[in-house]
Amino acid sequence: MEEQIEQLPEDDWVDQDLLTRDLAGDLLDAEIAAEKERLDGPDHDDSLLSRADRERRLTAMIAVRDRHRAPNVL
């Protein structure tokens, strides 16, 4: 006799999305740390972004990270 497999009405992508968000959060943490390090170091003339642009970028990355780490955010 064959065992019946219960099919849930939810998509199975839900778990994958959560893993992807965790990975994205880890990558964002690493980029935030790298950007802070660049801002703490000397300015380089070969940078494509101004210091103000890098500071805005850092602020935006932190805001996105914090928003997605808040409970009940999809």
Tab-separated table of C-alpha atoms in Angstrom:
chain	number	residue	atom	x	y	z
A	1	MET	CA	0.000	0.000	0.000
A	2	GLU	CA	1.312	3.403	-0.972
A	3	GLU	CA	1.678	6.070	1.732
A	4	GLN	CA	-0.427	9.173	1.148
A	5	ILE	CA	1.492	12.445	1.149
A	6	GLU	CA	-0.384	15.434	2.478
A	7	GLN	CA	-0.228	18.347	0.058
A	8	LEU	CA	-0.260	21.701	1.809
A	9	PRO	CA	-1.993	24.617	0.094
A	10	GLU	CA	1.041	26.905	0.615
A	11	ASP	CA	3.809	27.253	-1.921
A	12	ASP	CA	7.016	25.480	-0.988
A	13	TRP	CA	8.958	28.630	-1.948
A	14	VAL	CA	8.204	30.161	1.461
A	15	ASP	CA	11.094	28.345	3.173
A	16	GLN	CA	13.468	29.143	0.338
A	17	ASP	CA	12.558	32.830	0.543
A	18	LEU	CA	13.371	32.870	4.252
A	19	LEU	CA	16.750	31.279	3.628
A	20	THR	CA	17.404	33.759	0.862
A	21	ARG	CA	16.505	36.654	3.146
A	22	ASP	CA	18.873	35.328	5.804
A	23	LEU	CA	21.666	35.097	3.269
A	24	ALA	CA	20.874	38.566	1.946
A	25	GLY	CA	20.983	39.897	5.495
A	26	ASP	CA	24.393	38.334	6.052
A	27	LEU	CA	25.698	39.800	2.802
A	28	LEU	CA	24.273	43.195	3.705
A	29	ASP	CA	25.969	43.038	7.121
A	30	ALA	CA	29.278	42.350	5.396
A	31	GLU	CA	28.801	45.248	2.964
A	32	ILE	CA	27.831	47.605	5.808
A	33	ALA	CA	31.010	46.656	7.682
A	34	ALA	CA	33.106	47.160	4.537
A	35	GLU	CA	31.537	50.556	3.840
A	36	LYS	CA	32.137	51.670	7.441
A	37	GLU	CA	35.762	50.615	7.072
A	38	ARG	CA	36.101	52.581	3.824
A	39	LEU	CA	34.573	55.654	5.466
A	40	ASP	CA	36.925	55.361	8.444
A	41	GLY	CA	39.929	55.148	6.138
A	42	PRO	CA	41.524	57.838	4.002
A	43	ASP	CA	39.603	59.228	1.034
A	44	HIS	CA	40.786	57.936	-2.338
A	45	ASP	CA	40.650	60.037	-5.461
A	46	ASP	CA	39.864	56.945	-7.541
A	47	SER	CA	36.541	56.327	-5.736
A	48	LEU	CA	33.490	56.630	-7.978
A	49	LEU	CA	31.401	57.930	-5.074
A	50	SER	CA	31.913	61.056	-3.007
A	51	ARG	CA	32.152	60.737	0.763
A	52	ALA	CA	28.611	62.147	1.062
A	53	ASP	CA	27.343	59.538	-1.422
A	54	ARG	CA	29.042	56.739	0.553
A	55	GLU	CA	27.520	58.040	3.799
A	56	ARG	CA	24.046	58.107	2.184
A	57	ARG	CA	24.635	54.586	0.855
A	58	LEU	CA	25.619	53.360	4.314
A	59	THR	CA	22.568	54.978	5.911
A	60	ALA	CA	20.294	53.382	3.300
A	61	MET	CA	21.846	49.923	3.758
A	62	ILE	CA	21.418	50.122	7.536
A	63	ALA	CA	17.787	51.224	7.156
A	64	VAL	CA	17.008	48.323	4.815
A	65	ARG	CA	18.717	45.827	7.114
A	66	ASP	CA	16.868	47.102	10.173
A	67	ARG	CA	13.518	47.151	8.366
A	68	HIS	CA	13.889	43.533	7.263
A	69	ARG	CA	15.034	42.365	10.687
A	70	ALA	CA	11.982	43.848	12.387
A	71	PRO	CA	9.414	41.237	13.419
A	72	ASN	CA	6.462	40.539	11.135
A	73	VAL	CA	8.050	42.061	8.034
A	74	LEU	CA	7.477	40.187	4.805
